[in-house]
N, CA, C and O of each residue as an XYZ file, in Angstrom:
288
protein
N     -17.393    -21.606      6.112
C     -18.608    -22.233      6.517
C     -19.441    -21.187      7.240
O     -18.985    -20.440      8.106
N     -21.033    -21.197      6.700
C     -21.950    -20.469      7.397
C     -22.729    -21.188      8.317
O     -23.065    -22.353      8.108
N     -23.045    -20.537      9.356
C     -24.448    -21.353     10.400
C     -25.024    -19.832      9.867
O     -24.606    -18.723      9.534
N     -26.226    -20.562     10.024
C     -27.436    -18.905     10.506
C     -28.853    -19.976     10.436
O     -28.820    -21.101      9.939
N     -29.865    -19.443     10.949
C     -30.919    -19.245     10.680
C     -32.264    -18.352      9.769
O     -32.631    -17.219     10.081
N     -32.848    -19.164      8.616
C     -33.326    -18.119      7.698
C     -34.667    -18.319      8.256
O     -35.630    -17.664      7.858
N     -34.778    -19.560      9.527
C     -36.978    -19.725      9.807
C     -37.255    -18.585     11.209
O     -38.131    -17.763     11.477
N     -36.012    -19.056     11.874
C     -36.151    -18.106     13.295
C     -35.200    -17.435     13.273
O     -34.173    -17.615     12.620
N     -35.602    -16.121     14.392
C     -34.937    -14.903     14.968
C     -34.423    -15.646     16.309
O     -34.625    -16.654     16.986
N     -33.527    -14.340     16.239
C     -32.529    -14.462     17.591
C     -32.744    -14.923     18.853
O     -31.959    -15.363     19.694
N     -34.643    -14.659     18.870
C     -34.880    -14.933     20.298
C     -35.083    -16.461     20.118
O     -35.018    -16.917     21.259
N     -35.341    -17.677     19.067
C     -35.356    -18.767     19.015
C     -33.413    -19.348     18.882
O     -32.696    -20.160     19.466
N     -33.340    -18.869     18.347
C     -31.738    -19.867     18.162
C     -30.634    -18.345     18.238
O     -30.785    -17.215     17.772
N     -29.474    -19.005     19.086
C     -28.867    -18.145     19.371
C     -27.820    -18.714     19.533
O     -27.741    -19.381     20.564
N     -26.749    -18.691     18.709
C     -25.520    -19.218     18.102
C     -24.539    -18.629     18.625
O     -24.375    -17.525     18.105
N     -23.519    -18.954     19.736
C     -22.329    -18.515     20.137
C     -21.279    -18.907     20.271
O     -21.293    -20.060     20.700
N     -19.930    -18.358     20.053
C     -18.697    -19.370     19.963
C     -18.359    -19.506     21.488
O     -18.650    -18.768     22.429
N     -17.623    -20.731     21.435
C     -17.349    -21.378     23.080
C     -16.503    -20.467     23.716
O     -16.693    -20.139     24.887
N     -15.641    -20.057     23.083
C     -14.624    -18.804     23.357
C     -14.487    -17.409     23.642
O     -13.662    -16.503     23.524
N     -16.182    -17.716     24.264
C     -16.785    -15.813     24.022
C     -15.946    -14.695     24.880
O     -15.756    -13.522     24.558
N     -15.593    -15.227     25.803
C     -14.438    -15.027     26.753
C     -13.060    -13.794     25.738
O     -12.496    -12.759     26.093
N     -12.998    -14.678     24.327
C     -12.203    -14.153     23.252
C     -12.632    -13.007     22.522
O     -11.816    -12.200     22.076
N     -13.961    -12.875     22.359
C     -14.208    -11.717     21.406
C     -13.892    -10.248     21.882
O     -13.582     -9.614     22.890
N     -14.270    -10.035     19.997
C     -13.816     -8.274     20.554
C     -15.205     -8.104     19.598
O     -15.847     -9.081     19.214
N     -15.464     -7.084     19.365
C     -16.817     -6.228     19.259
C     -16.629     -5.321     18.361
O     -17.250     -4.394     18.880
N     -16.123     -4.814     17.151
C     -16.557     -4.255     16.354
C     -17.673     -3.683     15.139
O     -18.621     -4.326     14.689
N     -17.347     -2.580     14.840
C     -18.365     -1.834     13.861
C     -17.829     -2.066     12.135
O     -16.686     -1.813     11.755
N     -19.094     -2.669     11.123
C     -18.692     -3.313     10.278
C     -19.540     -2.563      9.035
O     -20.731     -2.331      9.240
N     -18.936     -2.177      7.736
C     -20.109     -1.655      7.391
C     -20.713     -3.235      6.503
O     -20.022     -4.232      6.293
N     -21.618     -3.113      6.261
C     -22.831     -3.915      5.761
C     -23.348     -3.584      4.643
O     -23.631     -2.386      4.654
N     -23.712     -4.310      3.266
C     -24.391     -3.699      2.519
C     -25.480     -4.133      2.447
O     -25.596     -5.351      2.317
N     -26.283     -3.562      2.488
C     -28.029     -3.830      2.326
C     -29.127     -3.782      1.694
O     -28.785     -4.558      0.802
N     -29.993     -3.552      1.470
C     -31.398     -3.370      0.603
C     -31.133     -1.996      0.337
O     -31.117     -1.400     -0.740
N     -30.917     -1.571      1.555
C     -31.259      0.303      1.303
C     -29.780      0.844      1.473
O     -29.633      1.862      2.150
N     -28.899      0.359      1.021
C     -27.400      0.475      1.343
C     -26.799      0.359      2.222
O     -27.223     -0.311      3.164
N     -25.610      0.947      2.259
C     -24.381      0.464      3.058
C     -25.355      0.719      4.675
O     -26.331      1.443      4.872
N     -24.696     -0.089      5.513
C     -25.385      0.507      7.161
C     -23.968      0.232      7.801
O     -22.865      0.054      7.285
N     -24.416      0.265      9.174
C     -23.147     -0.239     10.086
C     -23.664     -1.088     11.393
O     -24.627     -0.871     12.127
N     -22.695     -2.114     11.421
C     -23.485     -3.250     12.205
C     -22.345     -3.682     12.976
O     -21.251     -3.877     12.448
N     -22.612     -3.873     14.479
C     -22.119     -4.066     15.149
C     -21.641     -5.654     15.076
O     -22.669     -6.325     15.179
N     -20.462     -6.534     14.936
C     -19.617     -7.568     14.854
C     -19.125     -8.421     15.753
O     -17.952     -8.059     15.829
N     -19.272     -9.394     16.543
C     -18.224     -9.738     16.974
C     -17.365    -10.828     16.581
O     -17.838    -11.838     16.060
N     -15.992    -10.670     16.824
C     -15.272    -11.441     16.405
C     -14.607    -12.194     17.125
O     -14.361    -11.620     18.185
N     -13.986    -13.684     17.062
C     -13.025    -14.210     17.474
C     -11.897    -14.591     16.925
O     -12.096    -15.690     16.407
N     -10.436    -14.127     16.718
C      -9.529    -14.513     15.825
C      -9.496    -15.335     15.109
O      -9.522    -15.233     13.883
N      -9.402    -16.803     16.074
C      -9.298    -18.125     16.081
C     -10.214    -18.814     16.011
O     -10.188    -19.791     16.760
N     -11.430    -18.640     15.102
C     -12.267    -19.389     15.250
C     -12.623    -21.018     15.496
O     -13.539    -21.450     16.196
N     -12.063    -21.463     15.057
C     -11.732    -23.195     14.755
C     -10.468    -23.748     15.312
O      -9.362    -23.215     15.210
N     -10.780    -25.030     15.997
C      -9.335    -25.428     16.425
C      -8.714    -26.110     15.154
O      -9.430    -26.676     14.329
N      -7.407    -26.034     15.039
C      -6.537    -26.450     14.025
C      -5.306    -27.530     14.137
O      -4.358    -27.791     13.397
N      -5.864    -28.161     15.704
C      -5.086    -28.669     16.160
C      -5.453    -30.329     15.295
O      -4.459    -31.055     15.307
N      -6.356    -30.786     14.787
C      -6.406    -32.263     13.909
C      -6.146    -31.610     12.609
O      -6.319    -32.328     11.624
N      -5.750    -30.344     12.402
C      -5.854    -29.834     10.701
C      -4.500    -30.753     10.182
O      -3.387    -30.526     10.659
N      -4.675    -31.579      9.381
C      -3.524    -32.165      8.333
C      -3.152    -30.866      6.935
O      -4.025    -30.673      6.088
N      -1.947    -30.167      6.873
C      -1.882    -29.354      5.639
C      -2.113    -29.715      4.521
O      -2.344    -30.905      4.304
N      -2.112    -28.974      3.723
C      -2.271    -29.301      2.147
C      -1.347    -29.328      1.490
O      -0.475    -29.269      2.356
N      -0.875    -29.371      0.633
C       0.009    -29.091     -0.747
C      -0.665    -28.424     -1.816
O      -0.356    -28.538     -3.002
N      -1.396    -27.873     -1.460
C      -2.111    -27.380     -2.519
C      -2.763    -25.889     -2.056
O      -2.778    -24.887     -2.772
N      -3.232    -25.979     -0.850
C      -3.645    -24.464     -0.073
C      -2.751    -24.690      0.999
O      -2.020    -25.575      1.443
N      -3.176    -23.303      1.278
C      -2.872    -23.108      2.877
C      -4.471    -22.198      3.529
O      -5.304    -21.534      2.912
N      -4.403    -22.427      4.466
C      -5.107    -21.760      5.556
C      -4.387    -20.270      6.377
O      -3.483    -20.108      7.196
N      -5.228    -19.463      5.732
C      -4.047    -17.851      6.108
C      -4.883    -17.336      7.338
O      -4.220    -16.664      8.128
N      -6.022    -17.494      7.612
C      -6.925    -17.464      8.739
C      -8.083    -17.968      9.236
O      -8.761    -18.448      8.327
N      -8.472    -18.036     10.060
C      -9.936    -18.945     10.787
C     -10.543    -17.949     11.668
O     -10.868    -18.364     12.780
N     -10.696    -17.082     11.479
C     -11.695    -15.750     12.457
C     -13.091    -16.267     12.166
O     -13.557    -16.646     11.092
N     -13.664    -16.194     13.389
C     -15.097    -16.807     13.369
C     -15.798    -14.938     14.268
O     -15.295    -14.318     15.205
N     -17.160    -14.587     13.372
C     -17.857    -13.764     13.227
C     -19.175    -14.094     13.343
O     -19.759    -14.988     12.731
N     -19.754    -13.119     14.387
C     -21.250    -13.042     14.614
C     -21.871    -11.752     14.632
O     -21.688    -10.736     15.302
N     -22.756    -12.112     13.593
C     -24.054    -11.321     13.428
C     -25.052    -11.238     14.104
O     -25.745    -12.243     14.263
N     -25.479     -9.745     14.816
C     -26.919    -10.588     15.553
C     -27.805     -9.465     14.809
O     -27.413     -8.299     14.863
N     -28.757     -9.723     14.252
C     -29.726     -9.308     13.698
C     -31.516     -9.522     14.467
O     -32.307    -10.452     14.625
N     -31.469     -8.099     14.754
C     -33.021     -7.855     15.427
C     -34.126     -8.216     14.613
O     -35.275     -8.068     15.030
């Protein structure tokens, strides 16, 4: 699942996980209009709680890392 905004910039909506406490901050490369760049990431392992998750028989869930982009 994606959130973003395609009407406003960062300085209108500004999307953060509750867990910010959790992130770490990495460098990601990106591909772009004018190619590859490198963009700063942050991540949280655990994005989603999994604690109401009922399993499947059919998938599994191998991770839930929740990632933010902030774009100027």
């Amino acid at each position: 699942m994606k959130f973003g905004s395609w009407t406003y910039g960062g300085l209108e909506v500004d999307l953060q996980h509750r867990d910010k406490h959790l992130e770490k901050e990495i460098e990601e490369d990106v591909e772009g209009v004018d190619g590859p760049t490198k963009e700063i990431v942050w991540v949280v392992d655990r994005g989603i709680d999994l604690s109401d998750y009922y399993p499947s028989v059919e998938w599994d869930i191998l991770n839930v890392p929740g990632k933010r982009h902030s774009k100027r």
